mmCIF file of C-alpha atoms in Angstrom:
data_model
loop_
_atom_site.group_PDB
_atom_site.id
_atom_site.type_symbol
_atom_site.label_atom_id
_atom_site.label_comp_id
_atom_site.label_asym_id
_atom_site.label_seq_id
_atom_site.Cartn_x
_atom_site.Cartn_y
_atom_site.Cartn_z
ATOM 1 C CA MET A 1 0.000 0.000 0.000
ATOM 2 C CA TYR A 2 1.389 3.376 -1.002
ATOM 3 C CA LEU A 3 1.960 5.943 1.730
ATOM 4 C CA SER A 4 2.902 9.494 0.876
ATOM 5 C CA PRO A 5 6.202 10.733 2.344
ATOM 6 C CA LEU A 6 4.316 12.967 4.769
ATOM 7 C CA GLU A 7 2.196 10.039 5.891
ATOM 8 C CA ARG A 8 5.289 7.851 6.404
ATOM 9 C CA MET A 9 6.962 10.541 8.516
ATOM 10 C CA ARG A 10 4.144 10.778 11.086
ATOM 11 C CA LYS A 11 6.018 8.367 13.359
ATOM 12 C CA VAL A 12 9.659 8.132 14.332
ATOM 13 C CA HIS A 13 11.473 4.986 15.477
ATOM 14 C CA ILE A 14 14.357 5.687 17.857
ATOM 15 C CA TRP A 15 17.486 3.726 18.765
ATOM 16 C CA ILE A 16 19.885 4.963 21.471
ATOM 17 C CA GLY A 17 23.019 3.498 22.990
ATOM 18 C CA THR A 18 26.760 3.432 23.241
ATOM 19 C CA PHE A 19 28.831 2.317 20.278
ATOM 20 C CA SER A 20 32.407 1.421 21.177
ATOM 21 C CA GLY A 21 33.901 0.950 17.710
ATOM 22 C CA SER A 22 35.267 3.465 15.234
ATOM 23 C CA LYS A 23 33.267 6.007 13.265
ATOM 24 C CA LYS A 24 33.895 3.968 10.103
ATOM 25 C CA GLU A 25 32.647 0.762 11.744
ATOM 26 C CA TYR A 26 29.497 2.586 12.837
ATOM 27 C CA GLU A 27 28.883 3.980 9.354
ATOM 28 C CA ASP A 28 29.545 0.582 7.749
ATOM 29 C CA TYR A 29 26.598 -0.848 9.701
ATOM 30 C CA PHE A 30 24.307 1.299 7.507
ATOM 31 C CA ASN A 31 26.182 0.870 4.205
ATOM 32 C CA LEU A 32 23.614 0.236 1.486
ATOM 33 C CA GLN A 33 26.366 -1.023 -0.840
ATOM 34 C CA ASP A 34 26.211 -4.213 1.222
ATOM 35 C CA SER A 35 23.071 -5.950 0.108
ATOM 36 C CA PRO A 36 21.351 -6.127 2.454
ATOM 37 C CA CYS A 37 23.127 -3.831 4.888
ATOM 38 C CA ARG A 38 23.615 -5.039 8.467
ATOM 39 C CA PHE A 39 21.074 -2.528 9.791
ATOM 40 C CA CYS A 40 18.625 -3.744 7.136
ATOM 41 C CA ILE A 41 19.126 -7.321 8.316
ATOM 42 C CA ASP A 42 18.460 -6.236 11.901
ATOM 43 C CA ILE A 43 15.171 -4.534 10.971
ATOM 44 C CA ASP A 44 14.242 -7.348 8.558
ATOM 45 C CA ALA A 45 14.189 -5.093 5.491
ATOM 46 C CA ASP A 46 15.862 -5.302 2.102
ATOM 47 C CA GLU A 47 16.897 -1.652 2.343
ATOM 48 C CA PHE A 48 15.948 1.656 3.910
ATOM 49 C CA ASP A 49 15.131 4.959 2.270
ATOM 50 C CA GLU A 50 17.942 7.405 3.014
ATOM 51 C CA ASP A 51 15.417 10.259 2.973
ATOM 52 C CA PHE A 52 13.729 8.840 6.072
ATOM 53 C CA ILE A 53 16.691 7.943 8.274
ATOM 54 C CA GLY A 54 18.752 10.065 10.635
ATOM 55 C CA ILE A 55 22.157 8.529 11.259
ATOM 56 C CA ILE A 56 23.511 11.088 13.695
ATOM 57 C CA PRO A 57 27.332 11.206 13.886
ATOM 58 C CA LEU A 58 28.766 9.600 17.004
ATOM 59 C CA PHE A 59 29.383 11.868 19.960
ATOM 60 C CA ASN A 60 32.958 11.776 21.291
ATOM 61 C CA GLU A 61 31.673 11.145 24.812
ATOM 62 C CA GLU A 62 28.482 9.732 26.263
ATOM 63 C CA GLN A 63 25.681 12.259 26.586
ATOM 64 C CA ASP A 64 22.502 12.383 28.639
ATOM 65 C CA ILE A 65 19.503 10.988 26.780
ATOM 66 C CA SER A 66 17.898 14.439 26.719
ATOM 67 C CA VAL A 67 20.909 15.745 24.766
ATOM 68 C CA LEU A 68 20.686 12.890 22.257
ATOM 69 C CA LEU A 69 16.969 13.518 21.757
ATOM 70 C CA GLN A 70 17.708 17.058 20.581
ATOM 71 C CA GLU A 71 18.876 15.401 17.335
ATOM 72 C CA VAL A 72 15.589 13.541 16.796
ATOM 73 C CA PRO A 73 12.429 14.962 15.164
ATOM 74 C CA ILE A 74 10.186 13.810 17.985
ATOM 75 C CA ASP A 75 7.000 15.480 19.157
ATOM 76 C CA MET A 76 7.767 17.370 22.370
ATOM 77 C CA ASP A 77 4.819 15.651 24.080
ATOM 78 C CA ASP A 78 6.543 12.262 23.657
ATOM 79 C CA ILE A 79 9.965 13.134 25.085
ATOM 80 C CA GLU A 80 9.004 12.172 28.629
ATOM 81 C CA ASP A 81 7.818 8.775 27.347
ATOM 82 C CA VAL A 82 11.195 8.203 25.676
ATOM 83 C CA LEU A 83 13.046 9.161 28.855
ATOM 84 C CA THR A 84 10.854 6.755 30.839
ATOM 85 C CA SER A 85 11.469 3.936 28.343
ATOM 86 C CA CYS A 86 15.213 4.542 28.524
ATOM 87 C CA LYS A 87 15.101 4.451 32.316
ATOM 88 C CA VAL A 88 13.221 1.128 32.253
ATOM 89 C CA MET A 89 15.918 -0.229 29.895
ATOM 90 C CA ASN A 90 18.693 1.123 32.160
ATOM 91 C CA ILE A 91 19.922 3.496 29.459
ATOM 92 C CA GLU A 92 21.102 6.668 31.149
ATOM 93 C CA LYS A 93 23.598 7.915 28.584
ATOM 94 C CA GLY A 94 24.805 7.155 25.099
ATOM 95 C CA ASN A 95 27.066 8.359 22.332
ATOM 96 C CA ALA A 96 24.796 7.357 19.461
ATOM 97 C CA VAL A 97 21.248 8.010 18.374
ATOM 98 C CA LEU A 98 19.515 6.849 15.236
ATOM 99 C CA TYR A 99 16.012 7.469 13.988
ATOM 100 C CA LEU A 100 13.876 6.266 11.125
ATOM 101 C CA THR A 101 10.666 8.043 10.179
ATOM 102 C CA ASP A 102 8.462 5.334 8.746
ATOM 103 C CA VAL A 103 5.012 4.616 10.129
ATOM 104 C CA SER A 104 4.908 1.331 8.180
ATOM 105 C CA LEU A 105 8.082 -0.146 9.719
ATOM 106 C CA VAL A 106 7.567 -2.998 12.162
ATOM 107 C CA VAL A 107 10.742 -3.753 14.111
ATOM 108 C CA PRO A 108 10.739 -7.562 14.435
ATOM 109 C CA ASN A 109 12.958 -8.005 17.500
ATOM 110 C CA LYS A 110 12.683 -4.985 19.753
ATOM 111 C CA GLU A 111 15.037 -6.477 22.373
ATOM 112 C CA LYS A 112 17.868 -6.953 19.867
ATOM 113 C CA ASN A 113 21.205 -5.195 20.237
ATOM 114 C CA PHE A 114 21.430 -2.983 17.141
ATOM 115 C CA ASN A 115 25.193 -2.466 16.881
ATOM 116 C CA GLY A 116 25.342 -1.287 20.498
ATOM 117 C CA LEU A 117 22.063 0.621 20.323
ATOM 118 C CA LYS A 118 18.719 -0.400 21.773
ATOM 119 C CA TYR A 119 15.391 0.104 20.086
ATOM 120 C CA ILE A 120 13.499 2.567 22.281
ATOM 121 C CA GLY A 121 10.213 2.568 20.394
ATOM 122 C CA MET A 122 8.005 4.373 17.909
ATOM 123 C CA TYR A 123 6.765 7.865 18.777
ATOM 124 C CA ASN A 124 4.985 10.783 17.171
ATOM 125 C CA SER A 125 7.178 12.779 14.839
ATOM 126 C CA SER A 126 7.536 16.544 14.864
ATOM 127 C CA LEU A 127 7.830 16.605 11.059
#
């Protein structure tokens, strides 16, 4: 079923965590030249649309979750829910945040370790 880009961007999936490898290793996880890419395998997809993903560059040091969320197009009303989810998952800080705006995406294994990041959930987008 076709969804317009605006319709797809109504929701944002968020991953947060600490990646301990190099910047290149982190970027390679999303490399679409690998078919399918490792991130694609983890979300059970053949590929992802680069227009709908936010692969935020790694921070040099771990940051509070609230700092990481400043990089994510999330509805302000949902930020407290994200912080609560992170607390439940024992995630207090991280150096990496990733988001994918796609209402149709169903993450198959929400407990999976996504290259050092944890899937936090799907929230309303601010886009």
